[in-house]
Tab-separated table of N, CA, C and O in Angstrom:
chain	number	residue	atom	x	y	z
A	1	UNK	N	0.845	-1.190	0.000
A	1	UNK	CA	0.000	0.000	0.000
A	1	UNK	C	0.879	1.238	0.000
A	1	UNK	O	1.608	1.475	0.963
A	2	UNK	N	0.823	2.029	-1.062
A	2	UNK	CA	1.448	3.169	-0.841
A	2	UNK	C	0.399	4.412	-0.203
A	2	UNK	O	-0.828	4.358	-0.278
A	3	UNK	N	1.188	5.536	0.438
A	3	UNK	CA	0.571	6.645	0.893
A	3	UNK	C	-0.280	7.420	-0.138
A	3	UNK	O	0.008	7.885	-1.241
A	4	UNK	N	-1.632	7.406	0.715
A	4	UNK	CA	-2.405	8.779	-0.075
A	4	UNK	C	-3.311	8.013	-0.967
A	4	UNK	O	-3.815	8.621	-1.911
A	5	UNK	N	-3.672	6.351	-0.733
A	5	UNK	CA	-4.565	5.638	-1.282
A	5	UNK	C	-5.614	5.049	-0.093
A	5	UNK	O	-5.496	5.000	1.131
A	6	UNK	N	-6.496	4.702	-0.843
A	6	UNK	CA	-7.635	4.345	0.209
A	6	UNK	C	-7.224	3.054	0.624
A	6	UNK	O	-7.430	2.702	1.786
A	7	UNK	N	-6.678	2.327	-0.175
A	7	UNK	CA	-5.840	0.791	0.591
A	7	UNK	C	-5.252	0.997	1.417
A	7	UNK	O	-5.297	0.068	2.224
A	8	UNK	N	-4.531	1.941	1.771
A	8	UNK	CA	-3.639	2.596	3.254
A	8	UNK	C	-4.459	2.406	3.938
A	8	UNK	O	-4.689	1.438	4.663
A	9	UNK	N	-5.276	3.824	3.681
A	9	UNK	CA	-6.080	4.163	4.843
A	9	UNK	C	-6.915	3.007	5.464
A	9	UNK	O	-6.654	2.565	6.583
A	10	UNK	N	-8.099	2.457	4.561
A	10	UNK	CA	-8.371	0.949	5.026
A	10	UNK	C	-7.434	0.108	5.943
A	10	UNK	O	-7.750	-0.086	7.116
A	11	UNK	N	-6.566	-0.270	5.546
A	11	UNK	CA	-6.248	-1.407	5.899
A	11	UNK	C	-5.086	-0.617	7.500
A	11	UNK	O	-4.836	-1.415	8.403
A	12	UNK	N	-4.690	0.425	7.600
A	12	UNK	CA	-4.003	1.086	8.517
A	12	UNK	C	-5.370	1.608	9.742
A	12	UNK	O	-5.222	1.512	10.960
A	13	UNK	N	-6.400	2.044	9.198
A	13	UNK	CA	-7.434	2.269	9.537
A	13	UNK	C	-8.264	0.802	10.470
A	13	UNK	O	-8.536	0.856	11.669
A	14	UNK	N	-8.498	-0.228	9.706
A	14	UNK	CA	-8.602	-0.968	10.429
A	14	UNK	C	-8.236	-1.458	11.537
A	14	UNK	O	-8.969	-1.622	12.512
A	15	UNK	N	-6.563	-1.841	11.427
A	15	UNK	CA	-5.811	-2.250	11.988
A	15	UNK	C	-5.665	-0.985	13.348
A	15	UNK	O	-5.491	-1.111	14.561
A	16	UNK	N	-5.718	-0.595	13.058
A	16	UNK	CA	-5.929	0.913	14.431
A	16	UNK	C	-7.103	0.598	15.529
A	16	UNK	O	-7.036	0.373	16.738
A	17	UNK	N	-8.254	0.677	14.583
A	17	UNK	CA	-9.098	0.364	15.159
A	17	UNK	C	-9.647	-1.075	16.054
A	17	UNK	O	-10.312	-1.007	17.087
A	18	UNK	N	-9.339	-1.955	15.599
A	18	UNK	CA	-9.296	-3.286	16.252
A	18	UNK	C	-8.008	-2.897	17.329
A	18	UNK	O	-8.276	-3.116	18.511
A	19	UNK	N	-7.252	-2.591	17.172
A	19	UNK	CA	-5.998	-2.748	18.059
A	19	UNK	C	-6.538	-1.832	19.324
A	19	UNK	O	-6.182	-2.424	20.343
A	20	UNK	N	-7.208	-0.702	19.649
A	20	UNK	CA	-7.678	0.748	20.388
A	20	UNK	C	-9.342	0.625	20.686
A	20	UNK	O	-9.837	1.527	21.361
A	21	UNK	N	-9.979	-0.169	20.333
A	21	UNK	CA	-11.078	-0.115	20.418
A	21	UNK	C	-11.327	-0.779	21.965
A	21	UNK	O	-12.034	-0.056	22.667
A	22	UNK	N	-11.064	-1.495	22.335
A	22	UNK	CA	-11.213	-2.196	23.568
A	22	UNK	C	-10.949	-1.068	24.269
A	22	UNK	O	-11.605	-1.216	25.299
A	23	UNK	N	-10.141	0.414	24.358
A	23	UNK	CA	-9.726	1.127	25.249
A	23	UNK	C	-11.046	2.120	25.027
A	23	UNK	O	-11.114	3.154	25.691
A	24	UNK	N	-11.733	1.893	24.401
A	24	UNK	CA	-13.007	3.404	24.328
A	24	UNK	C	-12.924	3.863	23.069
A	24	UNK	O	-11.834	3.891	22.497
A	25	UNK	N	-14.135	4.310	22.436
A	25	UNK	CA	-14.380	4.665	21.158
A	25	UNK	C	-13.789	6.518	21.023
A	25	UNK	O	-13.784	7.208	20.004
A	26	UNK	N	-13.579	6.704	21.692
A	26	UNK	CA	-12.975	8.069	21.530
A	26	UNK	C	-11.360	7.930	21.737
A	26	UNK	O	-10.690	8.930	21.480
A	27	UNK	N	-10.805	6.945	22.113
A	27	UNK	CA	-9.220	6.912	21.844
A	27	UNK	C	-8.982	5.742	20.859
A	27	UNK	O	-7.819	5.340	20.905
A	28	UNK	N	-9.738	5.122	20.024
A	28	UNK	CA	-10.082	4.472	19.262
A	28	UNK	C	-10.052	5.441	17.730
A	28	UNK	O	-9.237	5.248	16.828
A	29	UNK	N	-11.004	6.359	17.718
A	29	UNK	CA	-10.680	7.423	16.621
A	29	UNK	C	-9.541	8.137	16.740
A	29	UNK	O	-9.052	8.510	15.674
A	30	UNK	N	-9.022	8.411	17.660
A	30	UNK	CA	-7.814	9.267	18.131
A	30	UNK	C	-6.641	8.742	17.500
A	30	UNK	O	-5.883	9.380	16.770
A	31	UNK	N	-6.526	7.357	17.878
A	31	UNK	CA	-5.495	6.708	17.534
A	31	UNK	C	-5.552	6.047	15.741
A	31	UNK	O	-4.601	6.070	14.959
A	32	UNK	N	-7.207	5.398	15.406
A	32	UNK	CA	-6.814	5.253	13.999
A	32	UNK	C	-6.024	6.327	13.416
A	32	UNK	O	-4.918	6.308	12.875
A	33	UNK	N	-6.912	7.341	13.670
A	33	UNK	CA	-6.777	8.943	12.936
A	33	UNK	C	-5.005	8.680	12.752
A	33	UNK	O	-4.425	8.508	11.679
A	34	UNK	N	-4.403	8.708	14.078
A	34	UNK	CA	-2.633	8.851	14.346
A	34	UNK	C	-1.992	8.018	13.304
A	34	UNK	O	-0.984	8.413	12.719
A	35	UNK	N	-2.717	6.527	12.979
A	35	UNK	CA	-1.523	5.487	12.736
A	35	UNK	C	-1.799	5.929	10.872
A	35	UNK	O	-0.966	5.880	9.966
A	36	UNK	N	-3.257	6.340	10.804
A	36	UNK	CA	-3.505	6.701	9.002
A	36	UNK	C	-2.129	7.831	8.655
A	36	UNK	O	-1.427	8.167	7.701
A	37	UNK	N	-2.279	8.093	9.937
A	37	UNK	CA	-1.721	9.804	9.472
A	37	UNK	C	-0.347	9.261	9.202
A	37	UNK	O	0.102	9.232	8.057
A	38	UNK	N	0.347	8.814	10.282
A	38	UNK	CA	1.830	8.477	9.985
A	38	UNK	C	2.253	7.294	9.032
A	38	UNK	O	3.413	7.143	8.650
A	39	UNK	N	1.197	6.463	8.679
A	39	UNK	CA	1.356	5.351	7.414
A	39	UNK	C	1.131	6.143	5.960
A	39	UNK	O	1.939	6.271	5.040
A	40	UNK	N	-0.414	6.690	6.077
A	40	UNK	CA	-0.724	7.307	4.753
A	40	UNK	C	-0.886	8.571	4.419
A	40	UNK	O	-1.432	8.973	3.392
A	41	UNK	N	-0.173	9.557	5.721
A	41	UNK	CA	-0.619	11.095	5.162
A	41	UNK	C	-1.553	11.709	5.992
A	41	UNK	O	-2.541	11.047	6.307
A	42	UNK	N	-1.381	13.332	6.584
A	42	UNK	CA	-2.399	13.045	7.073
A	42	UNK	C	-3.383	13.700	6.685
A	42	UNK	O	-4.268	14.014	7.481
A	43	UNK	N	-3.438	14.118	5.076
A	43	UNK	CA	-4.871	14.242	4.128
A	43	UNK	C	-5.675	12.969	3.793
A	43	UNK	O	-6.828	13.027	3.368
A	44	UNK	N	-4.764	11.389	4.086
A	44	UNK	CA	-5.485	10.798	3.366
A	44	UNK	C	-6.303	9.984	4.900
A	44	UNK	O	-7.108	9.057	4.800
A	45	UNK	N	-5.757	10.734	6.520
A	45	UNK	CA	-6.118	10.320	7.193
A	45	UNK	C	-7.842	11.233	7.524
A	45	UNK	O	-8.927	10.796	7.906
A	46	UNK	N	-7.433	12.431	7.201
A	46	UNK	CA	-8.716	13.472	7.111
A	46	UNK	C	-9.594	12.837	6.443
A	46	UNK	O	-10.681	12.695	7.003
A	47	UNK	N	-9.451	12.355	5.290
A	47	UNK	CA	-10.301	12.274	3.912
A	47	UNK	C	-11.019	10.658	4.831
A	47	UNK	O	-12.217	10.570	5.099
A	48	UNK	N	-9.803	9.340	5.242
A	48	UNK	CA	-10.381	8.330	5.803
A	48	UNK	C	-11.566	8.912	7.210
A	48	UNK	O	-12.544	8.239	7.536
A	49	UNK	N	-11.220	10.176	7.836
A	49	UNK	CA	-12.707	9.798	9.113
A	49	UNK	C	-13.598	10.251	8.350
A	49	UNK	O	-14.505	9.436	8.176
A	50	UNK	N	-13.765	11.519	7.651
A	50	UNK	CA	-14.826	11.984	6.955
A	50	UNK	C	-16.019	11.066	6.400
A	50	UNK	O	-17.202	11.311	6.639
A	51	UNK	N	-15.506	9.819	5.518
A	51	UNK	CA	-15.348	9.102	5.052
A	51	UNK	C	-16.015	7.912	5.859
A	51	UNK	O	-16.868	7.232	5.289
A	52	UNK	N	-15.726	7.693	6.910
A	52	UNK	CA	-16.427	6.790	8.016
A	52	UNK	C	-17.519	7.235	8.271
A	52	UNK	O	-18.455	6.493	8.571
A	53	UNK	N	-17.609	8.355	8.214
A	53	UNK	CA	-19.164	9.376	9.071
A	53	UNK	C	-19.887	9.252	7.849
A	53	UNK	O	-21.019	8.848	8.117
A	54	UNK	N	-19.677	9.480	6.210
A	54	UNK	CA	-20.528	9.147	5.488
A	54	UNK	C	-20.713	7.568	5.160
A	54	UNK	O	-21.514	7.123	4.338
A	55	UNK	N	-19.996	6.955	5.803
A	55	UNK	CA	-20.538	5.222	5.525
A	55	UNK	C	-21.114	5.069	6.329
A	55	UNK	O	-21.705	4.010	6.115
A	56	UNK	N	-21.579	5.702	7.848
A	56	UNK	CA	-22.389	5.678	8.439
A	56	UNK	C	-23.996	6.123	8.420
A	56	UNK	O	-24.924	5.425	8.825
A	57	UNK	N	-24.095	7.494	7.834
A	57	UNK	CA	-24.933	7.579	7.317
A	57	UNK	C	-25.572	6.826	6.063
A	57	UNK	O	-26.797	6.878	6.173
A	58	UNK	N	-25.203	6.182	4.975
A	58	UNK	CA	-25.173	5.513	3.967
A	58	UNK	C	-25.806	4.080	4.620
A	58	UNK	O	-26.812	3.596	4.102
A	59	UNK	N	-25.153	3.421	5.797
A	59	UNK	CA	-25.579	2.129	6.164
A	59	UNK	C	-26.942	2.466	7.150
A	59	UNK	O	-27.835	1.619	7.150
A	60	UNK	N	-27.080	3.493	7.852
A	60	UNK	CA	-28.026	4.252	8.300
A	60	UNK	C	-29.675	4.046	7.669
A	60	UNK	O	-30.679	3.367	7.881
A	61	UNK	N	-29.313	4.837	7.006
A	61	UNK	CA	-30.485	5.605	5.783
A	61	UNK	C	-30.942	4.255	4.607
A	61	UNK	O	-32.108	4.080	4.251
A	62	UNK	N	-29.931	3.513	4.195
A	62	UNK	CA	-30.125	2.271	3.415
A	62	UNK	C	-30.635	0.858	4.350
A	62	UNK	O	-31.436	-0.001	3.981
A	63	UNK	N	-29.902	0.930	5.657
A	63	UNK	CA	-29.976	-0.676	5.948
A	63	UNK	C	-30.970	-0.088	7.729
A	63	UNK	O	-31.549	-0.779	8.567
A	64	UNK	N	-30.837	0.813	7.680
A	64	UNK	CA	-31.401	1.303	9.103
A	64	UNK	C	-31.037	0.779	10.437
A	64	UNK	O	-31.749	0.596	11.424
A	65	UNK	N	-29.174	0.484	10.165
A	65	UNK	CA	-28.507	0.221	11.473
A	65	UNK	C	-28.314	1.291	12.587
A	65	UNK	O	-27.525	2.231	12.492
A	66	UNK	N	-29.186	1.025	13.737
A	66	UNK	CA	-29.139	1.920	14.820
A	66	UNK	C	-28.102	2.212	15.185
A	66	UNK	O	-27.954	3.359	15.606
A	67	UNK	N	-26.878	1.213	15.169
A	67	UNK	CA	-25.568	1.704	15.749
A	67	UNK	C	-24.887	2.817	15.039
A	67	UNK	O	-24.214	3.688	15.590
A	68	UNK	N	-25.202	2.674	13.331
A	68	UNK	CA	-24.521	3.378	12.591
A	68	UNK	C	-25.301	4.968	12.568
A	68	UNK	O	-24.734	6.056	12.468
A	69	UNK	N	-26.724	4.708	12.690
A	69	UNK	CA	-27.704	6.014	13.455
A	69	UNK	C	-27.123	6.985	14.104
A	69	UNK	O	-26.875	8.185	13.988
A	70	UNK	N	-26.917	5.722	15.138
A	70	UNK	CA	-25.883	6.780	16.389
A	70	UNK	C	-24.573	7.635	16.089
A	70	UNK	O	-24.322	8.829	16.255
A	71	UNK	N	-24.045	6.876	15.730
A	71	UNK	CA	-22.516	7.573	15.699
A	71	UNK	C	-22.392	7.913	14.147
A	71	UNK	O	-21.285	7.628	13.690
A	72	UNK	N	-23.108	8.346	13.432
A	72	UNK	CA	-23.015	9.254	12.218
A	72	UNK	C	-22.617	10.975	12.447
A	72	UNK	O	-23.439	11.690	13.021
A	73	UNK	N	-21.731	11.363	12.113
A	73	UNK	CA	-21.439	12.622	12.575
A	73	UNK	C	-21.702	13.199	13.801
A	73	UNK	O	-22.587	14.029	14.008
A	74	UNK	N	-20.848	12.708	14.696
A	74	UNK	CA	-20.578	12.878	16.488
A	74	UNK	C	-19.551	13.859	15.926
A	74	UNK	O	-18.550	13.821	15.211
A	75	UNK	N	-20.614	15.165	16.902
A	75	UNK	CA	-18.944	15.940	17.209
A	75	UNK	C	-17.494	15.742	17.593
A	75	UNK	O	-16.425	16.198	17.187
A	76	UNK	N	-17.816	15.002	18.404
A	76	UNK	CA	-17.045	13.891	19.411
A	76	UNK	C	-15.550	13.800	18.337
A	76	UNK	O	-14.476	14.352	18.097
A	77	UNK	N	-16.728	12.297	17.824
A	77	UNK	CA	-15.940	12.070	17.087
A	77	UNK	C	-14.971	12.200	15.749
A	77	UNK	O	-14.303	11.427	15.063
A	78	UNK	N	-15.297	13.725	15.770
A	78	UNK	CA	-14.771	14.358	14.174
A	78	UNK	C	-13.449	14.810	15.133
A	78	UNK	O	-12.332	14.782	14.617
A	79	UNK	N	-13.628	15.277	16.707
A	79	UNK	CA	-12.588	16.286	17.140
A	79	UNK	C	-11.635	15.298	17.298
A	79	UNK	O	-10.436	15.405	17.043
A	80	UNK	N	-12.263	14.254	17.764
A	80	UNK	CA	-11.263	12.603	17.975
A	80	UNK	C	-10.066	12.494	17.093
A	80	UNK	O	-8.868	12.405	17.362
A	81	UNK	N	-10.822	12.529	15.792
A	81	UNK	CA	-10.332	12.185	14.173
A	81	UNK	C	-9.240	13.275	14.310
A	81	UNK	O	-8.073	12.959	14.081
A	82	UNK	N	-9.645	14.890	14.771
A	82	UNK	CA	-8.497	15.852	14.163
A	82	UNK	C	-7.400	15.470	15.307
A	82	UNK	O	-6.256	15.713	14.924
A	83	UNK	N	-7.470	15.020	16.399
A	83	UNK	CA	-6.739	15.144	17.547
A	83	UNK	C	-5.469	14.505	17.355
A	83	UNK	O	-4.303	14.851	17.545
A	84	UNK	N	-6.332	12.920	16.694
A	84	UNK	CA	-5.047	12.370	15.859
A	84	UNK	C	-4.475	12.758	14.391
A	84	UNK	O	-3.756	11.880	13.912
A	85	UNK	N	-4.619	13.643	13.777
A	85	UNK	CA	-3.699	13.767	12.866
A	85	UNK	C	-2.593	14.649	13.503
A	85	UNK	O	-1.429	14.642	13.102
A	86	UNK	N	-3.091	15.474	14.615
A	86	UNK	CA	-1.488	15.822	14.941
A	86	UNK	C	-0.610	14.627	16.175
A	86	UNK	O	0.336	14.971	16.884
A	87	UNK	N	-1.130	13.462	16.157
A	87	UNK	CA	-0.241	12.977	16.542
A	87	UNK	C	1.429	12.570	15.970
A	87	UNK	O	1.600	12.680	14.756
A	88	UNK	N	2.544	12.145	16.763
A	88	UNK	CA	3.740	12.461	15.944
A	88	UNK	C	4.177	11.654	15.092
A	88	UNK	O	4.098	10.429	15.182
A	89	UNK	N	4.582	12.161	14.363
A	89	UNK	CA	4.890	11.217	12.794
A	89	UNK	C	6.003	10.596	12.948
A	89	UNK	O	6.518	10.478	11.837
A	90	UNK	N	6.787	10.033	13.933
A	90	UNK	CA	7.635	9.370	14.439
A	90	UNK	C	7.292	8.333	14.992
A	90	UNK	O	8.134	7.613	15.530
């Protein structure tokens, strides 16, 4: 996977998330956000939460998953998303 493709972000994205999720859904976005940023960029880490919040709405509105209801554009969780792109790129 090179930087600045959605295969990054996916698959860096994932892997974030399974790994942080057991610790709380708000250091869970924090941290995908961090590991996109320092694997793939961190436009292509912006572009990946944005991106989550409209697949939420999308699975929402089409399949009428309450979970995805819920957490469709959380303030929360957009500030989550920016918190980690300035995490350090080291």
């Amino acid at each position: 996977m090179s930087p600045g493709d959605a295969g990054c972000a996916l698959g860096h994205g994932l892997i974030g998330a399974l790994q942080h999720l057991p610790q709380g859904t708000r250091f869970a976005h924090c941290m995908t956000s961090c590991e996109i940023s320092r694997q793939c960029g961190p436009v292509t880490a912006a572009a990946a939460g944005v991106g989550k919040e409209f697949l939420d709405v999308f699975l929402c509105k089409t399949f009428g998953f309450k979970e995805n209801c819920d957490s469709a554009f959380q303030p929360q969780d957009l500030f989550d998303d920016a918190v980690g792109l300035l995490c350090p790129l080291s």
